[in-house]
JSON list of C-alpha atoms in Angstrom, two decimals:
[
{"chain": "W", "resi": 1, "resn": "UNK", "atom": "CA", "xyz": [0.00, 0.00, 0.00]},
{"chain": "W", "resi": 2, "resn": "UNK", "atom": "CA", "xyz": [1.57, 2.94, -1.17]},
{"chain": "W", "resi": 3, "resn": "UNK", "atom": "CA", "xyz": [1.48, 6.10, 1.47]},
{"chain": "W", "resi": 4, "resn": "UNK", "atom": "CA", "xyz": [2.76, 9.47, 1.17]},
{"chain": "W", "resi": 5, "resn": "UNK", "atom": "CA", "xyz": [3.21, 9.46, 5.24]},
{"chain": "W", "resi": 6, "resn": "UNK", "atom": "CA", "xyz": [6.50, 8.74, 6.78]},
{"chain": "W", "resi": 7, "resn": "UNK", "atom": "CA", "xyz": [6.90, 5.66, 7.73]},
{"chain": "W", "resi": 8, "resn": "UNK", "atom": "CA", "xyz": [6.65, 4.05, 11.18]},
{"chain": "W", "resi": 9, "resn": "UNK", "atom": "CA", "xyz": [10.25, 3.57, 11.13]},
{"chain": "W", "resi": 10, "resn": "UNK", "atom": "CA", "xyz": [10.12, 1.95, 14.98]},
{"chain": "W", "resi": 11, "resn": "UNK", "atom": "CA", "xyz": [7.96, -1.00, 13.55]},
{"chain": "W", "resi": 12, "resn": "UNK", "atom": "CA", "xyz": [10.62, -2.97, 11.53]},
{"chain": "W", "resi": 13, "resn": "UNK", "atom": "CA", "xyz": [14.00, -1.07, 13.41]},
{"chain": "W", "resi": 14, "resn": "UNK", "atom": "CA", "xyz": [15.62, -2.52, 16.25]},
{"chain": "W", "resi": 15, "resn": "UNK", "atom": "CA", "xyz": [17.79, -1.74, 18.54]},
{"chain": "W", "resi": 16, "resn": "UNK", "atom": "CA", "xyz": [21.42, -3.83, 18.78]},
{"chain": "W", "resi": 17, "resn": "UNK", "atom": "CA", "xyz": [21.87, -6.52, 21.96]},
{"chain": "W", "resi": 18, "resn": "UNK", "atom": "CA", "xyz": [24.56, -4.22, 23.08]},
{"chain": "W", "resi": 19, "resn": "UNK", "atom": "CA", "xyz": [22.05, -1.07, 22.75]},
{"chain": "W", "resi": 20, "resn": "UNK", "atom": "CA", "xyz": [19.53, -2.93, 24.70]},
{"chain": "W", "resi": 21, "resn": "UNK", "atom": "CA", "xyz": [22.18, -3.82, 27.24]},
{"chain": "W", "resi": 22, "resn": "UNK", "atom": "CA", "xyz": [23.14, -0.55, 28.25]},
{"chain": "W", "resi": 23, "resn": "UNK", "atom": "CA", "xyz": [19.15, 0.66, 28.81]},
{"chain": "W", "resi": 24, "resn": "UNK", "atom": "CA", "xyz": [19.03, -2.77, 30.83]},
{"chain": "W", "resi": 25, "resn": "UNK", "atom": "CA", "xyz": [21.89, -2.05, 33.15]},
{"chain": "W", "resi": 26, "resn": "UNK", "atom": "CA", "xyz": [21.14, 1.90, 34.22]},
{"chain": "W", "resi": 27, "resn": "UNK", "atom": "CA", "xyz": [17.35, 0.56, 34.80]},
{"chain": "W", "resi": 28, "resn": "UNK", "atom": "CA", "xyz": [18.46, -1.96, 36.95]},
{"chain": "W", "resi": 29, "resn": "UNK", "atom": "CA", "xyz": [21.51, -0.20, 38.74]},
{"chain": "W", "resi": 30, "resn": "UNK", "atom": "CA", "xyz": [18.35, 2.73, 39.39]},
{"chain": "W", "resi": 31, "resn": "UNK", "atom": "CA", "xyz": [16.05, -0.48, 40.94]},
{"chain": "W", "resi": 32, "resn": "UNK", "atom": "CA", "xyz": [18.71, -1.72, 42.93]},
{"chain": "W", "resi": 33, "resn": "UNK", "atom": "CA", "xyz": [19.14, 2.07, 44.57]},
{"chain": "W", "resi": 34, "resn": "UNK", "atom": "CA", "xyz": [15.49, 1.43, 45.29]},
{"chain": "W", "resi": 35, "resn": "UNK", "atom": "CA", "xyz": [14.09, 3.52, 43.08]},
{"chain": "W", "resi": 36, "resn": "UNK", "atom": "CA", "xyz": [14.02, 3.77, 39.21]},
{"chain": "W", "resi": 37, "resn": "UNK", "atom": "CA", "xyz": [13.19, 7.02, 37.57]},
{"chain": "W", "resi": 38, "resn": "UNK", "atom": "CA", "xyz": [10.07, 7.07, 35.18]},
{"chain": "W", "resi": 39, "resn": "UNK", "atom": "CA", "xyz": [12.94, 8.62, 32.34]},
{"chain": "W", "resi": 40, "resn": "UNK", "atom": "CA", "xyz": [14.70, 5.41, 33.05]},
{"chain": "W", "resi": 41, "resn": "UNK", "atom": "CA", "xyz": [11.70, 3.00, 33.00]},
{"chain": "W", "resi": 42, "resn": "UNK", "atom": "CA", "xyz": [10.69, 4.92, 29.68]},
{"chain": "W", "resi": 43, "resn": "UNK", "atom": "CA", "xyz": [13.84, 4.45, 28.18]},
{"chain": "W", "resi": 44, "resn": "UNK", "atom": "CA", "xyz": [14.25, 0.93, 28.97]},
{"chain": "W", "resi": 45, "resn": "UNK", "atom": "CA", "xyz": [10.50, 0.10, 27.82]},
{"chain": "W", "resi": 46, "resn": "UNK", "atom": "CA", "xyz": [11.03, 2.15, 24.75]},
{"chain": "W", "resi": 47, "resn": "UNK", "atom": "CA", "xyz": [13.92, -0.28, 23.98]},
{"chain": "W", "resi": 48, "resn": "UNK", "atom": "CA", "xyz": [12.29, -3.34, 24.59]},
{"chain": "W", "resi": 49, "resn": "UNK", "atom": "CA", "xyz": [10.04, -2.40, 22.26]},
{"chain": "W", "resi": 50, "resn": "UNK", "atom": "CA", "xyz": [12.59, -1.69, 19.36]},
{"chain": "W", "resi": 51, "resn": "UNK", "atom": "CA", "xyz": [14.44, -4.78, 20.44]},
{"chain": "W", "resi": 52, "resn": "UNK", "atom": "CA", "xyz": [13.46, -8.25, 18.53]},
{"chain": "W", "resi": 53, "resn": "UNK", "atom": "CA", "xyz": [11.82, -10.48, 20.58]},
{"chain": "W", "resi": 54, "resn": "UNK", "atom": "CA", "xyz": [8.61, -11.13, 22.08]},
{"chain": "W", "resi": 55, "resn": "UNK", "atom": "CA", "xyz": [9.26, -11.26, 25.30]},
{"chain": "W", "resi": 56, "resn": "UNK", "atom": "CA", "xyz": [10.47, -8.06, 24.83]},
{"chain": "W", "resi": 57, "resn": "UNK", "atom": "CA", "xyz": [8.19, -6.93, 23.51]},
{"chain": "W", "resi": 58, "resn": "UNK", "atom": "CA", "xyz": [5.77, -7.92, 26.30]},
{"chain": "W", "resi": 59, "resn": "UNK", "atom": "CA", "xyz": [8.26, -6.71, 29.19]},
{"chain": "W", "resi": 60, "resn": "UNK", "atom": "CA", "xyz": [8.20, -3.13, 26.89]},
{"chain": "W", "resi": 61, "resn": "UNK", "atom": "CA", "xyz": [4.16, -3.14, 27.22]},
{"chain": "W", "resi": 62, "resn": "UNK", "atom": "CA", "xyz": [4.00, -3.90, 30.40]},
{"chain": "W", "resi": 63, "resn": "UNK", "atom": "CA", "xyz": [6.34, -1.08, 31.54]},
{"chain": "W", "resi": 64, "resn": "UNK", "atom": "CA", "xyz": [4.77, 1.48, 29.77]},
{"chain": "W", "resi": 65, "resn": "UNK", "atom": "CA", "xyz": [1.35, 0.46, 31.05]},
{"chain": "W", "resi": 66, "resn": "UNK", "atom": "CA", "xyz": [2.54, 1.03, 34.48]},
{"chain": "W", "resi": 67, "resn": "UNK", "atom": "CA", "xyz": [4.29, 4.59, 33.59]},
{"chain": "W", "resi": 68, "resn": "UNK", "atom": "CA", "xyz": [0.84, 5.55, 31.62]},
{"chain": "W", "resi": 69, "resn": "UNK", "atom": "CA", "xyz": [-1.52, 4.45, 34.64]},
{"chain": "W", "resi": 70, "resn": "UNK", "atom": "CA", "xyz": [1.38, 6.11, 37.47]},
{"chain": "W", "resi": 71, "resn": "UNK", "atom": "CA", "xyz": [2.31, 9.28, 35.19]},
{"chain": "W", "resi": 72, "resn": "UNK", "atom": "CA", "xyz": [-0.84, 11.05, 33.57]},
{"chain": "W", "resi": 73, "resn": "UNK", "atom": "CA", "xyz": [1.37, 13.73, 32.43]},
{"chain": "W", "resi": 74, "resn": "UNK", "atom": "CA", "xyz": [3.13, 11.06, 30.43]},
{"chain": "W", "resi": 75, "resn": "UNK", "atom": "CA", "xyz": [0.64, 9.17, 29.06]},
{"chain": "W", "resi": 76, "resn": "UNK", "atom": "CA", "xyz": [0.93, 10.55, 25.35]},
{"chain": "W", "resi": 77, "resn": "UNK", "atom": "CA", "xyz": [4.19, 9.95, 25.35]},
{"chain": "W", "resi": 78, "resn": "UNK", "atom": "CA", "xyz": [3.61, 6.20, 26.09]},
{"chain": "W", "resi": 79, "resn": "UNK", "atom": "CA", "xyz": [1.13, 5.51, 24.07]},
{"chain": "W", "resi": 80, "resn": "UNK", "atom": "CA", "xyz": [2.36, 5.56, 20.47]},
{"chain": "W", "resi": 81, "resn": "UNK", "atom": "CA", "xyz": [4.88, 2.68, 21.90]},
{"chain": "W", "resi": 82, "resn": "UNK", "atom": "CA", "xyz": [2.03, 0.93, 23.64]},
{"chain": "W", "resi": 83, "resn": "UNK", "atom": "CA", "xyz": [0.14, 1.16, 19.92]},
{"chain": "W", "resi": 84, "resn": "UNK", "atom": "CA", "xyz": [3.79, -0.04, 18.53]},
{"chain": "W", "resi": 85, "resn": "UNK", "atom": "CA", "xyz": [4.27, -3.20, 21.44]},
{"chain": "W", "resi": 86, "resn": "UNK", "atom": "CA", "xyz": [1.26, -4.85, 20.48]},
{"chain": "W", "resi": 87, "resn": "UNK", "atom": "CA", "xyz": [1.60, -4.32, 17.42]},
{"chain": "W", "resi": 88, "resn": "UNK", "atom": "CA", "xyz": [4.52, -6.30, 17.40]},
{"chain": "W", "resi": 89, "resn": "UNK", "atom": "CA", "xyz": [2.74, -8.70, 19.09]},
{"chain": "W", "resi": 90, "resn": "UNK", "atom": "CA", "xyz": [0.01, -9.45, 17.03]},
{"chain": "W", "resi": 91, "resn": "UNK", "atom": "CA", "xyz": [-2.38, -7.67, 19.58]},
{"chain": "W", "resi": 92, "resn": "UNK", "atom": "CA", "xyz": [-4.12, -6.04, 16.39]},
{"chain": "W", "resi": 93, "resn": "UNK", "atom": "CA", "xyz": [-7.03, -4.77, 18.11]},
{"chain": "W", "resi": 94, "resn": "UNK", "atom": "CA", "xyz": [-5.26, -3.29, 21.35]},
{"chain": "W", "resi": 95, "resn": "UNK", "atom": "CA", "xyz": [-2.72, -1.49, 18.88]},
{"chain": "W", "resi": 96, "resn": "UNK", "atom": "CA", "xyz": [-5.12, 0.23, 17.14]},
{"chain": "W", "resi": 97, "resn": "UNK", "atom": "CA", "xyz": [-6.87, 1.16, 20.81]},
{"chain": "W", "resi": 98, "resn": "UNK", "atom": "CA", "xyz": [-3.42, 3.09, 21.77]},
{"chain": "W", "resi": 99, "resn": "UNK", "atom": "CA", "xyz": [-2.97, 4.35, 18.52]},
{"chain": "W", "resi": 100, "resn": "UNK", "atom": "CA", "xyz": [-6.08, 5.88, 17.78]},
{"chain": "W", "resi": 101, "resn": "UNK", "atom": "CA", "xyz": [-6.17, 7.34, 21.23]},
{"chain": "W", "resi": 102, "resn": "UNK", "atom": "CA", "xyz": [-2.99, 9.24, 20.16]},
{"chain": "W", "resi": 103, "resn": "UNK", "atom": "CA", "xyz": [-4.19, 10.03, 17.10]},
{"chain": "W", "resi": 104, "resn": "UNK", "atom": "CA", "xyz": [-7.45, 11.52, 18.61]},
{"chain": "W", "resi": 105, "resn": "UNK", "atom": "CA", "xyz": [-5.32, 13.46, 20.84]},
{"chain": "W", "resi": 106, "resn": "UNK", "atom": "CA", "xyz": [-2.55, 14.34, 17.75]},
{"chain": "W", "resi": 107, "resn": "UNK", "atom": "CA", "xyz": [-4.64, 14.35, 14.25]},
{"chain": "W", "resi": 108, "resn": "UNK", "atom": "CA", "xyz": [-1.56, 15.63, 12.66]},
{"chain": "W", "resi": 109, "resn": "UNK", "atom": "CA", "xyz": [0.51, 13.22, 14.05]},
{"chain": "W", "resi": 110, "resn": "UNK", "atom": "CA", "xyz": [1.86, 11.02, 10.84]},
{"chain": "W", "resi": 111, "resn": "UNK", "atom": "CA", "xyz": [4.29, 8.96, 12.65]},
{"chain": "W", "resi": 112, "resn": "UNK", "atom": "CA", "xyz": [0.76, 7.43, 14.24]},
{"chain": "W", "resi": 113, "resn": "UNK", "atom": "CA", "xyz": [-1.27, 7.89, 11.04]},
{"chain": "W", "resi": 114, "resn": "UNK", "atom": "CA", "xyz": [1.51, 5.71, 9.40]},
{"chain": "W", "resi": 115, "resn": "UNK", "atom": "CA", "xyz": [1.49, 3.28, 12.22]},
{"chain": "W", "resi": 116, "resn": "UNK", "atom": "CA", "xyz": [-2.66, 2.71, 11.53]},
{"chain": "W", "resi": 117, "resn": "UNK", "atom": "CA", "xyz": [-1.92, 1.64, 8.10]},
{"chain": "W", "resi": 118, "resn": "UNK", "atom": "CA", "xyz": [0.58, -0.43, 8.88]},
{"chain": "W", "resi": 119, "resn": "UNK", "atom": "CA", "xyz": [-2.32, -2.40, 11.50]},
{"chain": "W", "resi": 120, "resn": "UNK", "atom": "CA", "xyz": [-4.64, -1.95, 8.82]},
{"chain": "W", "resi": 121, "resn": "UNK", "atom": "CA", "xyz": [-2.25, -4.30, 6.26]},
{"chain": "W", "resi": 122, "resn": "UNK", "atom": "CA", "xyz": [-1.85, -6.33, 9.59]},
{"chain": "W", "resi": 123, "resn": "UNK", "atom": "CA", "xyz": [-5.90, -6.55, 10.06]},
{"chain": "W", "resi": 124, "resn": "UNK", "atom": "CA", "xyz": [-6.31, -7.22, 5.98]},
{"chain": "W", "resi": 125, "resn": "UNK", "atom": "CA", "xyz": [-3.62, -10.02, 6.23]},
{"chain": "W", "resi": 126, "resn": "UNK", "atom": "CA", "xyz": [-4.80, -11.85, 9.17]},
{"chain": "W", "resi": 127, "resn": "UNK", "atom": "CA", "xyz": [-8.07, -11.83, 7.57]},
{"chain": "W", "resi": 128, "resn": "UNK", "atom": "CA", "xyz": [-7.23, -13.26, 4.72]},
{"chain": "W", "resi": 129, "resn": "UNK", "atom": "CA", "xyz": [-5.21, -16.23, 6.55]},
{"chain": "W", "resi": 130, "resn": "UNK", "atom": "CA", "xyz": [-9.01, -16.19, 8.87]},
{"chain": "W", "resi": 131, "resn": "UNK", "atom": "CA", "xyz": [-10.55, -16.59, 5.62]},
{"chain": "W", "resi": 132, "resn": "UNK", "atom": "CA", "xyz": [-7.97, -19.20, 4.05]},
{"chain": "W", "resi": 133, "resn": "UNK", "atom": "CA", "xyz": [-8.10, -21.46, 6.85]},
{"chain": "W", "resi": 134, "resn": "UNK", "atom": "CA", "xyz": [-12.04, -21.45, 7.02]},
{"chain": "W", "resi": 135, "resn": "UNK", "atom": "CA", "xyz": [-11.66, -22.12, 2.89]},
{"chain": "W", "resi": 136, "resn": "UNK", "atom": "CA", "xyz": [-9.42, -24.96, 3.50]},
{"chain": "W", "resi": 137, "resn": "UNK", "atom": "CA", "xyz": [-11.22, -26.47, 6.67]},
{"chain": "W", "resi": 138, "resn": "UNK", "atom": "CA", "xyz": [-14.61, -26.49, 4.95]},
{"chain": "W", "resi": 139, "resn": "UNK", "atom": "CA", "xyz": [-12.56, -28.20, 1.54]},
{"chain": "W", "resi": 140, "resn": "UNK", "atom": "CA", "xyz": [-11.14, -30.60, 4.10]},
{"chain": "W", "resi": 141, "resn": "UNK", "atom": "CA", "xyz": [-14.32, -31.27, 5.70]},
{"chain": "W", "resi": 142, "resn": "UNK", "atom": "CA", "xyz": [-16.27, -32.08, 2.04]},
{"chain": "W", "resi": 143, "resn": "UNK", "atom": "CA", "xyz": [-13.65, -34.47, 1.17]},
{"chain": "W", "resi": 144, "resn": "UNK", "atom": "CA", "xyz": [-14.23, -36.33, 4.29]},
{"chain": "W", "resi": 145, "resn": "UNK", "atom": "CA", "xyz": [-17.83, -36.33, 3.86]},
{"chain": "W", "resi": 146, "resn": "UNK", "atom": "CA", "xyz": [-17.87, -37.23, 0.29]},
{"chain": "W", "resi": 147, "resn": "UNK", "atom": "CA", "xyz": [-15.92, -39.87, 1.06]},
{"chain": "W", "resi": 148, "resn": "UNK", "atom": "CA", "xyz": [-18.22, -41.46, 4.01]},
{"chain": "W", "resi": 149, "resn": "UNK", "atom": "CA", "xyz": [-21.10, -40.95, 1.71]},
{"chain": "W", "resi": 150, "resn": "UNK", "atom": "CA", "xyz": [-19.08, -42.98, -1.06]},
{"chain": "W", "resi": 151, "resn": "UNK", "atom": "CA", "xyz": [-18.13, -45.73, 1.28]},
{"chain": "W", "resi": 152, "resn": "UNK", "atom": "CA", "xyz": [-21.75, -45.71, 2.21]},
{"chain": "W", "resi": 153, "resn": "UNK", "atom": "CA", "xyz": [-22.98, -46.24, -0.86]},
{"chain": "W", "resi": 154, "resn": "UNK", "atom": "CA", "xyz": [-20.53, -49.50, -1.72]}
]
């Protein structure tokens, strides 16, 4: 799908083990001194979400959700990444929840507009597989019935 909005960059980068690493260690030096700052937790979240990885992904998410629900003067700020996290996960319909919160906050906001087509494709395509798999279930099952009904009939 061709777009003339920039592109969500932050949905195919990632960030480098060694990247990650360093985001890693001053979040966890900061939670050892008893208290991590929400900069710090943002940072780190923010690059578990670039990183590859699932479980990343799902440690990223679950981070920002406590920074949006602790920091209401952040919460903008999170939720693009929130939109991006489960994207990445396949959570289609909660990243388009997130992201069309910031885009009813931000309407100019193309980085988001850009990241709605991109779960758009995602929606289309996972349809399409839906609708594939129903296809070749019901094709499946009318073999196995026409061939009952022929062994019926012998």
């Amino acid at each position: 799908m061709a777009t003339d909005l920039p592109y969500a960059a932050d949905a195919e980068d990632s960030l480098s083990f060694d990247e990650l690493e360093v985001l890693r260690i001053q979040y966890q030096k900061e939670l050892a001194q008893a208290h991590a700052t929400t900069q710090t937790k943002f940072n780190y979240a923010w690059g578990l979400i670039k990183s590859p990885g699932k479980d990343n992904h799902v440690e990223g998410v679950r981070l920002l959700q406590e920074i949006y629900r602790a920091e209401p003067q952040r919460r903008r700020e999170c939720l693009y990444y929130l939109a991006l996290g489960h994207y990445k996960m396949g959570n289609l319909d909660d990243a388009r929840k997130f992201n069309r919160m910031l885009i009813d906050k931000e309407p100019t906001n193309l980085q988001a507009k850009s990241l709605e087509s991109l779960i758009d494709e995602a929606t289309t395509r996972d349809g399409y597989i839906g609708m594939a798999l129903v296809g070749g279930a019901a094709a499946i099952g009318t073999l196995l019935i026409a061939g009952l009904v022929r062994r019926g009939k012998k």
